[in-house]
Amino acid sequence: MDVLRVESLVKSFDGRRKDTVTALGGVSLQIESGCFNVIQGASGSGKTTLLLGAGGLLQPDTGTVHVLGEDLYSMSSETRARFRAANIGFVFQQFHLIPYLTVLENVLAPTLALSGQAVRHRAAELLESFGMSHRLDHAPAELSTGERQRVALARALLNSPALLLADEPTGNLDEKNAAAVLQYLRAFTADGGAVLLATHDSTMPADERFLLADGVLTDGNS
């Protein structure tokens, strides 16, 4: 079974001049477990729209999205939110850490209402594996850029998702920290997870590569 199957996804927005901008023009793709997938495209090509749609965060105009065989947009918003929390992790370029929470609390944030000792232990283990065990009680403002991205990645992995969606996760990082993040993502796929990463970087290594331009997705492996 595919981890993610997107079929004929269309999404348009109203432009500034009251025209219609088509961000996705019938995009289809399939990704499997254990595979590192890259969507390459310039700014404005539709990469973020595709990731948000694939993750159940942005309702498409038409088309379907199946994760682990489940149709995301046939679910109620509440059911979709629960499914997303259990099965999909997100990593963004801007980190989206909560400034008034500690590092450990940020990792636990998606499950704070349910967090018990087992969840806290997994969060602490993830942060230790990312070299962040000495930062558990620090605020995001006290962290370097690379450390913030590692916290965001630990948060995304907390519930052991089947699918990880990453939007320019190395865009704000120096070469050393970018390499570290990619190493963590590769380890995730080695354990059977699926990664779909959006980037403008043509040198980003991938098992499967797609090119996205003007809302049209093509095979980028050739």
JSON list of C-alpha atoms in Angstrom, two decimals:
[
{"chain": "A", "resi": 1, "resn": "MET", "atom": "CA", "xyz": [0.00, 0.00, 0.00]},
{"chain": "A", "resi": 2, "resn": "ASP", "atom": "CA", "xyz": [1.19, 3.51, -0.81]},
{"chain": "A", "resi": 3, "resn": "VAL", "atom": "CA", "xyz": [1.76, 5.74, 2.20]},
{"chain": "A", "resi": 4, "resn": "LEU", "atom": "CA", "xyz": [0.53, 8.72, 0.17]},
{"chain": "A", "resi": 5, "resn": "ARG", "atom": "CA", "xyz": [-1.53, 8.80, -3.01]},
{"chain": "A", "resi": 6, "resn": "VAL", "atom": "CA", "xyz": [-2.54, 12.12, -4.50]},
{"chain": "A", "resi": 7, "resn": "GLU", "atom": "CA", "xyz": [-4.83, 12.04, -7.54]},
{"chain": "A", "resi": 8, "resn": "SER", "atom": "CA", "xyz": [-5.71, 14.93, -9.84]},
{"chain": "A", "resi": 9, "resn": "LEU", "atom": "CA", "xyz": [-5.33, 17.58, -7.15]},
{"chain": "A", "resi": 10, "resn": "VAL", "atom": "CA", "xyz": [-6.50, 21.05, -8.19]},
{"chain": "A", "resi": 11, "resn": "LYS", "atom": "CA", "xyz": [-6.26, 24.16, -6.04]},
{"chain": "A", "resi": 12, "resn": "SER", "atom": "CA", "xyz": [-6.81, 27.75, -7.13]},
{"chain": "A", "resi": 13, "resn": "PHE", "atom": "CA", "xyz": [-6.74, 31.07, -5.30]},
{"chain": "A", "resi": 14, "resn": "ASP", "atom": "CA", "xyz": [-8.09, 34.52, -6.03]},
{"chain": "A", "resi": 15, "resn": "GLY", "atom": "CA", "xyz": [-5.28, 36.77, -7.29]},
{"chain": "A", "resi": 16, "resn": "ARG", "atom": "CA", "xyz": [-4.63, 40.37, -6.30]},
{"chain": "A", "resi": 17, "resn": "ARG", "atom": "CA", "xyz": [-6.21, 41.62, -9.54]},
{"chain": "A", "resi": 18, "resn": "LYS", "atom": "CA", "xyz": [-9.34, 39.52, -9.04]},
{"chain": "A", "resi": 19, "resn": "ASP", "atom": "CA", "xyz": [-8.01, 36.92, -11.44]},
{"chain": "A", "resi": 20, "resn": "THR", "atom": "CA", "xyz": [-7.71, 33.22, -10.56]},
{"chain": "A", "resi": 21, "resn": "VAL", "atom": "CA", "xyz": [-4.28, 31.76, -9.82]},
{"chain": "A", "resi": 22, "resn": "THR", "atom": "CA", "xyz": [-4.00, 28.00, -10.25]},
{"chain": "A", "resi": 23, "resn": "ALA", "atom": "CA", "xyz": [-1.50, 26.71, -7.71]},
{"chain": "A", "resi": 24, "resn": "LEU", "atom": "CA", "xyz": [-2.05, 23.04, -8.54]},
{"chain": "A", "resi": 25, "resn": "GLY", "atom": "CA", "xyz": [-3.37, 22.01, -11.92]},
{"chain": "A", "resi": 26, "resn": "GLY", "atom": "CA", "xyz": [-4.30, 18.34, -11.53]},
{"chain": "A", "resi": 27, "resn": "VAL", "atom": "CA", "xyz": [-1.29, 16.99, -9.63]},
{"chain": "A", "resi": 28, "resn": "SER", "atom": "CA", "xyz": [-0.95, 13.25, -9.04]},
{"chain": "A", "resi": 29, "resn": "LEU", "atom": "CA", "xyz": [1.79, 11.35, -7.21]},
{"chain": "A", "resi": 30, "resn": "GLN", "atom": "CA", "xyz": [2.35, 8.23, -5.13]},
{"chain": "A", "resi": 31, "resn": "ILE", "atom": "CA", "xyz": [5.01, 7.63, -2.49]},
{"chain": "A", "resi": 32, "resn": "GLU", "atom": "CA", "xyz": [5.89, 4.46, -0.62]},
{"chain": "A", "resi": 33, "resn": "SER", "atom": "CA", "xyz": [7.31, 3.64, 2.78]},
{"chain": "A", "resi": 34, "resn": "GLY", "atom": "CA", "xyz": [11.07, 3.83, 3.13]},
{"chain": "A", "resi": 35, "resn": "CYS", "atom": "CA", "xyz": [11.38, 6.35, 0.29]},
{"chain": "A", "resi": 36, "resn": "PHE", "atom": "CA", "xyz": [12.90, 9.85, 0.34]},
{"chain": "A", "resi": 37, "resn": "ASN", "atom": "CA", "xyz": [10.92, 11.94, -2.15]},
{"chain": "A", "resi": 38, "resn": "VAL", "atom": "CA", "xyz": [11.84, 15.46, -3.27]},
{"chain": "A", "resi": 39, "resn": "ILE", "atom": "CA", "xyz": [9.62, 18.01, -4.99]},
{"chain": "A", "resi": 40, "resn": "GLN", "atom": "CA", "xyz": [11.84, 20.60, -6.63]},
{"chain": "A", "resi": 41, "resn": "GLY", "atom": "CA", "xyz": [10.50, 23.92, -7.79]},
{"chain": "A", "resi": 42, "resn": "ALA", "atom": "CA", "xyz": [10.99, 27.66, -7.71]},
{"chain": "A", "resi": 43, "resn": "SER", "atom": "CA", "xyz": [9.24, 29.95, -5.26]},
{"chain": "A", "resi": 44, "resn": "GLY", "atom": "CA", "xyz": [5.57, 30.22, -6.21]},
{"chain": "A", "resi": 45, "resn": "SER", "atom": "CA", "xyz": [5.53, 26.94, -8.12]},
{"chain": "A", "resi": 46, "resn": "GLY", "atom": "CA", "xyz": [2.94, 25.37, -5.80]},
{"chain": "A", "resi": 47, "resn": "LYS", "atom": "CA", "xyz": [5.22, 23.29, -3.53]},
{"chain": "A", "resi": 48, "resn": "THR", "atom": "CA", "xyz": [3.78, 24.49, -0.23]},
{"chain": "A", "resi": 49, "resn": "THR", "atom": "CA", "xyz": [0.21, 24.22, -1.51]},
{"chain": "A", "resi": 50, "resn": "LEU", "atom": "CA", "xyz": [0.88, 20.61, -2.50]},
{"chain": "A", "resi": 51, "resn": "LEU", "atom": "CA", "xyz": [2.36, 19.73, 0.90]},
{"chain": "A", "resi": 52, "resn": "LEU", "atom": "CA", "xyz": [-0.52, 21.36, 2.76]},
{"chain": "A", "resi": 53, "resn": "GLY", "atom": "CA", "xyz": [-3.02, 19.54, 0.59]},
{"chain": "A", "resi": 54, "resn": "ALA", "atom": "CA", "xyz": [-1.20, 16.23, 0.99]},
{"chain": "A", "resi": 55, "resn": "GLY", "atom": "CA", "xyz": [-1.15, 16.68, 4.75]},
{"chain": "A", "resi": 56, "resn": "GLY", "atom": "CA", "xyz": [-4.84, 17.40, 5.17]},
{"chain": "A", "resi": 57, "resn": "LEU", "atom": "CA", "xyz": [-4.34, 21.08, 5.99]},
{"chain": "A", "resi": 58, "resn": "LEU", "atom": "CA", "xyz": [-5.72, 22.64, 2.80]},
{"chain": "A", "resi": 59, "resn": "GLN", "atom": "CA", "xyz": [-8.92, 21.44, 1.15]},
{"chain": "A", "resi": 60, "resn": "PRO", "atom": "CA", "xyz": [-8.42, 21.05, -2.62]},
{"chain": "A", "resi": 61, "resn": "ASP", "atom": "CA", "xyz": [-10.93, 22.28, -5.16]},
{"chain": "A", "resi": 62, "resn": "THR", "atom": "CA", "xyz": [-11.03, 18.83, -6.72]},
{"chain": "A", "resi": 63, "resn": "GLY", "atom": "CA", "xyz": [-9.02, 15.62, -6.47]},
{"chain": "A", "resi": 64, "resn": "THR", "atom": "CA", "xyz": [-8.32, 13.16, -3.68]},
{"chain": "A", "resi": 65, "resn": "VAL", "atom": "CA", "xyz": [-5.62, 12.53, -1.09]},
{"chain": "A", "resi": 66, "resn": "HIS", "atom": "CA", "xyz": [-5.20, 9.10, 0.51]},
{"chain": "A", "resi": 67, "resn": "VAL", "atom": "CA", "xyz": [-2.80, 8.49, 3.39]},
{"chain": "A", "resi": 68, "resn": "LEU", "atom": "CA", "xyz": [-2.41, 4.87, 4.46]},
{"chain": "A", "resi": 69, "resn": "GLY", "atom": "CA", "xyz": [-5.45, 4.11, 2.29]},
{"chain": "A", "resi": 70, "resn": "GLU", "atom": "CA", "xyz": [-7.68, 6.65, 4.05]},
{"chain": "A", "resi": 71, "resn": "ASP", "atom": "CA", "xyz": [-9.34, 9.46, 2.07]},
{"chain": "A", "resi": 72, "resn": "LEU", "atom": "CA", "xyz": [-8.43, 12.59, 4.04]},
{"chain": "A", "resi": 73, "resn": "TYR", "atom": "CA", "xyz": [-11.03, 14.91, 2.63]},
{"chain": "A", "resi": 74, "resn": "SER", "atom": "CA", "xyz": [-13.94, 12.51, 3.02]},
{"chain": "A", "resi": 75, "resn": "MET", "atom": "CA", "xyz": [-13.37, 12.77, 6.79]},
{"chain": "A", "resi": 76, "resn": "SER", "atom": "CA", "xyz": [-14.90, 15.36, 9.08]},
{"chain": "A", "resi": 77, "resn": "SER", "atom": "CA", "xyz": [-12.46, 18.10, 10.11]},
{"chain": "A", "resi": 78, "resn": "GLU", "atom": "CA", "xyz": [-12.22, 16.64, 13.63]},
{"chain": "A", "resi": 79, "resn": "THR", "atom": "CA", "xyz": [-11.57, 13.10, 12.39]},
{"chain": "A", "resi": 80, "resn": "ARG", "atom": "CA", "xyz": [-9.01, 14.41, 9.88]},
{"chain": "A", "resi": 81, "resn": "ALA", "atom": "CA", "xyz": [-7.21, 16.35, 12.64]},
{"chain": "A", "resi": 82, "resn": "ARG", "atom": "CA", "xyz": [-6.95, 13.23, 14.80]},
{"chain": "A", "resi": 83, "resn": "PHE", "atom": "CA", "xyz": [-5.76, 11.13, 11.86]},
{"chain": "A", "resi": 84, "resn": "ARG", "atom": "CA", "xyz": [-3.21, 13.77, 10.89]},
{"chain": "A", "resi": 85, "resn": "ALA", "atom": "CA", "xyz": [-1.85, 13.99, 14.44]},
{"chain": "A", "resi": 86, "resn": "ALA", "atom": "CA", "xyz": [-1.37, 10.22, 14.59]},
{"chain": "A", "resi": 87, "resn": "ASN", "atom": "CA", "xyz": [0.06, 9.60, 11.12]},
{"chain": "A", "resi": 88, "resn": "ILE", "atom": "CA", "xyz": [1.57, 12.76, 9.57]},
{"chain": "A", "resi": 89, "resn": "GLY", "atom": "CA", "xyz": [4.48, 14.90, 10.73]},
{"chain": "A", "resi": 90, "resn": "PHE", "atom": "CA", "xyz": [5.26, 18.40, 9.45]},
{"chain": "A", "resi": 91, "resn": "VAL", "atom": "CA", "xyz": [8.57, 20.28, 9.33]},
{"chain": "A", "resi": 92, "resn": "PHE", "atom": "CA", "xyz": [8.63, 23.87, 8.09]},
{"chain": "A", "resi": 93, "resn": "GLN", "atom": "CA", "xyz": [11.37, 26.32, 7.14]},
{"chain": "A", "resi": 94, "resn": "GLN", "atom": "CA", "xyz": [10.26, 28.78, 9.83]},
{"chain": "A", "resi": 95, "resn": "PHE", "atom": "CA", "xyz": [10.14, 26.13, 12.62]},
{"chain": "A", "resi": 96, "resn": "HIS", "atom": "CA", "xyz": [6.85, 27.39, 14.17]},
{"chain": "A", "resi": 97, "resn": "LEU", "atom": "CA", "xyz": [8.03, 26.87, 17.74]},
{"chain": "A", "resi": 98, "resn": "ILE", "atom": "CA", "xyz": [5.94, 28.38, 20.55]},
{"chain": "A", "resi": 99, "resn": "PRO", "atom": "CA", "xyz": [8.12, 31.09, 22.13]},
{"chain": "A", "resi": 100, "resn": "TYR", "atom": "CA", "xyz": [6.81, 30.82, 25.70]},
{"chain": "A", "resi": 101, "resn": "LEU", "atom": "CA", "xyz": [7.26, 27.02, 25.91]},
{"chain": "A", "resi": 102, "resn": "THR", "atom": "CA", "xyz": [10.47, 25.19, 26.68]},
{"chain": "A", "resi": 103, "resn": "VAL", "atom": "CA", "xyz": [12.18, 22.90, 24.19]},
{"chain": "A", "resi": 104, "resn": "LEU", "atom": "CA", "xyz": [10.62, 19.81, 25.78]},
{"chain": "A", "resi": 105, "resn": "GLU", "atom": "CA", "xyz": [7.19, 21.44, 25.93]},
{"chain": "A", "resi": 106, "resn": "ASN", "atom": "CA", "xyz": [7.43, 22.43, 22.27]},
{"chain": "A", "resi": 107, "resn": "VAL", "atom": "CA", "xyz": [8.08, 18.82, 21.27]},
{"chain": "A", "resi": 108, "resn": "LEU", "atom": "CA", "xyz": [5.14, 17.72, 23.42]},
{"chain": "A", "resi": 109, "resn": "ALA", "atom": "CA", "xyz": [2.86, 20.55, 22.24]},
{"chain": "A", "resi": 110, "resn": "PRO", "atom": "CA", "xyz": [0.78, 18.50, 19.75]},
{"chain": "A", "resi": 111, "resn": "THR", "atom": "CA", "xyz": [-0.09, 16.01, 22.51]},
{"chain": "A", "resi": 112, "resn": "LEU", "atom": "CA", "xyz": [0.02, 18.09, 25.70]},
{"chain": "A", "resi": 113, "resn": "ALA", "atom": "CA", "xyz": [-3.55, 17.17, 26.62]},
{"chain": "A", "resi": 114, "resn": "LEU", "atom": "CA", "xyz": [-2.65, 13.47, 26.51]},
{"chain": "A", "resi": 115, "resn": "SER", "atom": "CA", "xyz": [1.00, 13.50, 27.45]},
{"chain": "A", "resi": 116, "resn": "GLY", "atom": "CA", "xyz": [1.96, 11.00, 30.13]},
{"chain": "A", "resi": 117, "resn": "GLN", "atom": "CA", "xyz": [5.31, 9.69, 31.26]},
{"chain": "A", "resi": 118, "resn": "ALA", "atom": "CA", "xyz": [5.72, 7.45, 28.21]},
{"chain": "A", "resi": 119, "resn": "VAL", "atom": "CA", "xyz": [5.25, 10.36, 25.82]},
{"chain": "A", "resi": 120, "resn": "ARG", "atom": "CA", "xyz": [7.57, 12.61, 27.82]},
{"chain": "A", "resi": 121, "resn": "HIS", "atom": "CA", "xyz": [10.17, 9.85, 27.83]},
{"chain": "A", "resi": 122, "resn": "ARG", "atom": "CA", "xyz": [9.98, 9.49, 24.03]},
{"chain": "A", "resi": 123, "resn": "ALA", "atom": "CA", "xyz": [10.27, 13.28, 23.61]},
{"chain": "A", "resi": 124, "resn": "ALA", "atom": "CA", "xyz": [13.34, 13.35, 25.83]},
{"chain": "A", "resi": 125, "resn": "GLU", "atom": "CA", "xyz": [14.86, 10.41, 23.93]},
{"chain": "A", "resi": 126, "resn": "LEU", "atom": "CA", "xyz": [14.31, 12.12, 20.58]},
{"chain": "A", "resi": 127, "resn": "LEU", "atom": "CA", "xyz": [15.91, 15.33, 21.81]},
{"chain": "A", "resi": 128, "resn": "GLU", "atom": "CA", "xyz": [18.85, 13.37, 23.18]},
{"chain": "A", "resi": 129, "resn": "SER", "atom": "CA", "xyz": [19.32, 11.63, 19.82]},
{"chain": "A", "resi": 130, "resn": "PHE", "atom": "CA", "xyz": [19.38, 15.10, 18.21]},
{"chain": "A", "resi": 131, "resn": "GLY", "atom": "CA", "xyz": [22.00, 16.33, 20.68]},
{"chain": "A", "resi": 132, "resn": "MET", "atom": "CA", "xyz": [19.53, 18.53, 22.53]},
{"chain": "A", "resi": 133, "resn": "SER", "atom": "CA", "xyz": [19.36, 16.89, 25.96]},
{"chain": "A", "resi": 134, "resn": "HIS", "atom": "CA", "xyz": [21.15, 19.87, 27.54]},
{"chain": "A", "resi": 135, "resn": "ARG", "atom": "CA", "xyz": [18.50, 22.26, 26.16]},
{"chain": "A", "resi": 136, "resn": "LEU", "atom": "CA", "xyz": [15.26, 20.72, 27.47]},
{"chain": "A", "resi": 137, "resn": "ASP", "atom": "CA", "xyz": [14.36, 23.70, 29.69]},
{"chain": "A", "resi": 138, "resn": "HIS", "atom": "CA", "xyz": [15.53, 26.42, 27.30]},
{"chain": "A", "resi": 139, "resn": "ALA", "atom": "CA", "xyz": [13.20, 28.73, 25.37]},
{"chain": "A", "resi": 140, "resn": "PRO", "atom": "CA", "xyz": [13.37, 28.84, 21.54]},
{"chain": "A", "resi": 141, "resn": "ALA", "atom": "CA", "xyz": [14.92, 32.32, 21.67]},
{"chain": "A", "resi": 142, "resn": "GLU", "atom": "CA", "xyz": [17.95, 30.81, 23.42]},
{"chain": "A", "resi": 143, "resn": "LEU", "atom": "CA", "xyz": [18.61, 28.32, 20.61]},
{"chain": "A", "resi": 144, "resn": "SER", "atom": "CA", "xyz": [20.62, 28.59, 17.42]},
{"chain": "A", "resi": 145, "resn": "THR", "atom": "CA", "xyz": [18.84, 28.25, 14.08]},
{"chain": "A", "resi": 146, "resn": "GLY", "atom": "CA", "xyz": [20.05, 24.67, 13.68]},
{"chain": "A", "resi": 147, "resn": "GLU", "atom": "CA", "xyz": [18.88, 23.77, 17.19]},
{"chain": "A", "resi": 148, "resn": "ARG", "atom": "CA", "xyz": [15.43, 25.19, 16.49]},
{"chain": "A", "resi": 149, "resn": "GLN", "atom": "CA", "xyz": [15.08, 23.02, 13.41]},
{"chain": "A", "resi": 150, "resn": "ARG", "atom": "CA", "xyz": [16.12, 19.94, 15.37]},
{"chain": "A", "resi": 151, "resn": "VAL", "atom": "CA", "xyz": [13.42, 20.71, 17.95]},
{"chain": "A", "resi": 152, "resn": "ALA", "atom": "CA", "xyz": [10.87, 21.09, 15.16]},
{"chain": "A", "resi": 153, "resn": "LEU", "atom": "CA", "xyz": [11.96, 17.77, 13.70]},
{"chain": "A", "resi": 154, "resn": "ALA", "atom": "CA", "xyz": [11.69, 16.02, 17.07]},
{"chain": "A", "resi": 155, "resn": "ARG", "atom": "CA", "xyz": [8.17, 17.41, 17.43]},
{"chain": "A", "resi": 156, "resn": "ALA", "atom": "CA", "xyz": [7.24, 16.06, 13.99]},
{"chain": "A", "resi": 157, "resn": "LEU", "atom": "CA", "xyz": [8.56, 12.59, 14.87]},
{"chain": "A", "resi": 158, "resn": "LEU", "atom": "CA", "xyz": [7.05, 12.35, 18.35]},
{"chain": "A", "resi": 159, "resn": "ASN", "atom": "CA", "xyz": [4.05, 10.22, 17.34]},
{"chain": "A", "resi": 160, "resn": "SER", "atom": "CA", "xyz": [6.10, 7.99, 15.01]},
{"chain": "A", "resi": 161, "resn": "PRO", "atom": "CA", "xyz": [4.23, 9.11, 11.87]},
{"chain": "A", "resi": 162, "resn": "ALA", "atom": "CA", "xyz": [4.15, 7.10, 8.68]},
{"chain": "A", "resi": 163, "resn": "LEU", "atom": "CA", "xyz": [4.56, 10.24, 6.55]},
{"chain": "A", "resi": 164, "resn": "LEU", "atom": "CA", "xyz": [6.78, 13.27, 7.07]},
{"chain": "A", "resi": 165, "resn": "LEU", "atom": "CA", "xyz": [6.13, 16.40, 5.01]},
{"chain": "A", "resi": 166, "resn": "ALA", "atom": "CA", "xyz": [9.01, 18.87, 4.99]},
{"chain": "A", "resi": 167, "resn": "ASP", "atom": "CA", "xyz": [8.80, 22.35, 3.44]},
{"chain": "A", "resi": 168, "resn": "GLU", "atom": "CA", "xyz": [12.29, 23.78, 2.76]},
{"chain": "A", "resi": 169, "resn": "PRO", "atom": "CA", "xyz": [13.56, 22.30, 6.07]},
{"chain": "A", "resi": 170, "resn": "THR", "atom": "CA", "xyz": [17.18, 23.25, 5.32]},
{"chain": "A", "resi": 171, "resn": "GLY", "atom": "CA", "xyz": [16.44, 26.64, 3.76]},
{"chain": "A", "resi": 172, "resn": "ASN", "atom": "CA", "xyz": [17.54, 28.65, 6.80]},
{"chain": "A", "resi": 173, "resn": "LEU", "atom": "CA", "xyz": [20.43, 26.41, 7.82]},
{"chain": "A", "resi": 174, "resn": "ASP", "atom": "CA", "xyz": [24.15, 26.47, 7.20]},
{"chain": "A", "resi": 175, "resn": "GLU", "atom": "CA", "xyz": [25.78, 23.54, 5.42]},
{"chain": "A", "resi": 176, "resn": "LYS", "atom": "CA", "xyz": [26.63, 21.60, 8.59]},
{"chain": "A", "resi": 177, "resn": "ASN", "atom": "CA", "xyz": [23.16, 21.88, 10.13]},
{"chain": "A", "resi": 178, "resn": "ALA", "atom": "CA", "xyz": [21.49, 21.18, 6.79]},
{"chain": "A", "resi": 179, "resn": "ALA", "atom": "CA", "xyz": [23.49, 17.96, 6.48]},
{"chain": "A", "resi": 180, "resn": "ALA", "atom": "CA", "xyz": [22.47, 16.95, 10.02]},
{"chain": "A", "resi": 181, "resn": "VAL", "atom": "CA", "xyz": [18.76, 17.48, 9.29]},
{"chain": "A", "resi": 182, "resn": "LEU", "atom": "CA", "xyz": [19.01, 15.44, 6.09]},
{"chain": "A", "resi": 183, "resn": "GLN", "atom": "CA", "xyz": [20.76, 12.68, 8.02]},
{"chain": "A", "resi": 184, "resn": "TYR", "atom": "CA", "xyz": [17.84, 12.55, 10.49]},
{"chain": "A", "resi": 185, "resn": "LEU", "atom": "CA", "xyz": [15.33, 12.44, 7.64]},
{"chain": "A", "resi": 186, "resn": "ARG", "atom": "CA", "xyz": [17.27, 9.62, 5.96]},
{"chain": "A", "resi": 187, "resn": "ALA", "atom": "CA", "xyz": [17.26, 7.69, 9.23]},
{"chain": "A", "resi": 188, "resn": "PHE", "atom": "CA", "xyz": [13.48, 8.11, 9.34]},
{"chain": "A", "resi": 189, "resn": "THR", "atom": "CA", "xyz": [13.10, 6.53, 5.89]},
{"chain": "A", "resi": 190, "resn": "ALA", "atom": "CA", "xyz": [15.55, 3.76, 6.82]},
{"chain": "A", "resi": 191, "resn": "ASP", "atom": "CA", "xyz": [13.11, 2.86, 9.62]},
{"chain": "A", "resi": 192, "resn": "GLY", "atom": "CA", "xyz": [10.28, 2.60, 7.10]},
{"chain": "A", "resi": 193, "resn": "GLY", "atom": "CA", "xyz": [8.90, 6.13, 7.11]},
{"chain": "A", "resi": 194, "resn": "ALA", "atom": "CA", "xyz": [8.12, 8.11, 3.95]},
{"chain": "A", "resi": 195, "resn": "VAL", "atom": "CA", "xyz": [9.43, 11.65, 3.38]},
{"chain": "A", "resi": 196, "resn": "LEU", "atom": "CA", "xyz": [8.06, 14.20, 0.94]},
{"chain": "A", "resi": 197, "resn": "LEU", "atom": "CA", "xyz": [10.36, 17.23, 0.94]},
{"chain": "A", "resi": 198, "resn": "ALA", "atom": "CA", "xyz": [9.82, 20.45, -1.00]},
{"chain": "A", "resi": 199, "resn": "THR", "atom": "CA", "xyz": [12.86, 22.47, -2.00]},
{"chain": "A", "resi": 200, "resn": "HIS", "atom": "CA", "xyz": [14.22, 24.87, -4.61]},
{"chain": "A", "resi": 201, "resn": "ASP", "atom": "CA", "xyz": [17.63, 23.14, -4.32]},
{"chain": "A", "resi": 202, "resn": "SER", "atom": "CA", "xyz": [18.46, 21.14, -7.44]},
{"chain": "A", "resi": 203, "resn": "THR", "atom": "CA", "xyz": [21.31, 19.33, -5.61]},
{"chain": "A", "resi": 204, "resn": "MET", "atom": "CA", "xyz": [19.07, 17.83, -2.90]},
{"chain": "A", "resi": 205, "resn": "PRO", "atom": "CA", "xyz": [19.61, 14.02, -2.99]},
{"chain": "A", "resi": 206, "resn": "ALA", "atom": "CA", "xyz": [16.48, 11.91, -3.42]},
{"chain": "A", "resi": 207, "resn": "ASP", "atom": "CA", "xyz": [15.25, 8.39, -4.06]},
{"chain": "A", "resi": 208, "resn": "GLU", "atom": "CA", "xyz": [12.46, 9.84, -6.19]},
{"chain": "A", "resi": 209, "resn": "ARG", "atom": "CA", "xyz": [12.43, 13.38, -7.59]},
{"chain": "A", "resi": 210, "resn": "PHE", "atom": "CA", "xyz": [9.55, 15.42, -8.96]},
{"chain": "A", "resi": 211, "resn": "LEU", "atom": "CA", "xyz": [9.63, 18.80, -10.66]},
{"chain": "A", "resi": 212, "resn": "LEU", "atom": "CA", "xyz": [6.85, 21.30, -10.02]},
{"chain": "A", "resi": 213, "resn": "ALA", "atom": "CA", "xyz": [6.39, 24.37, -12.19]},
{"chain": "A", "resi": 214, "resn": "ASP", "atom": "CA", "xyz": [3.27, 26.51, -12.55]},
{"chain": "A", "resi": 215, "resn": "GLY", "atom": "CA", "xyz": [1.22, 23.89, -10.73]},
{"chain": "A", "resi": 216, "resn": "VAL", "atom": "CA", "xyz": [2.25, 21.04, -13.02]},
{"chain": "A", "resi": 217, "resn": "LEU", "atom": "CA", "xyz": [4.18, 18.07, -11.61]},
{"chain": "A", "resi": 218, "resn": "THR", "atom": "CA", "xyz": [6.58, 16.03, -13.76]},
{"chain": "A", "resi": 219, "resn": "ASP", "atom": "CA", "xyz": [9.03, 13.20, -13.17]},
{"chain": "A", "resi": 220, "resn": "GLY", "atom": "CA", "xyz": [12.44, 14.63, -12.32]},
{"chain": "A", "resi": 221, "resn": "ASN", "atom": "CA", "xyz": [14.42, 11.38, -12.18]},
{"chain": "A", "resi": 222, "resn": "SER", "atom": "CA", "xyz": [15.65, 11.46, -15.77]}
]
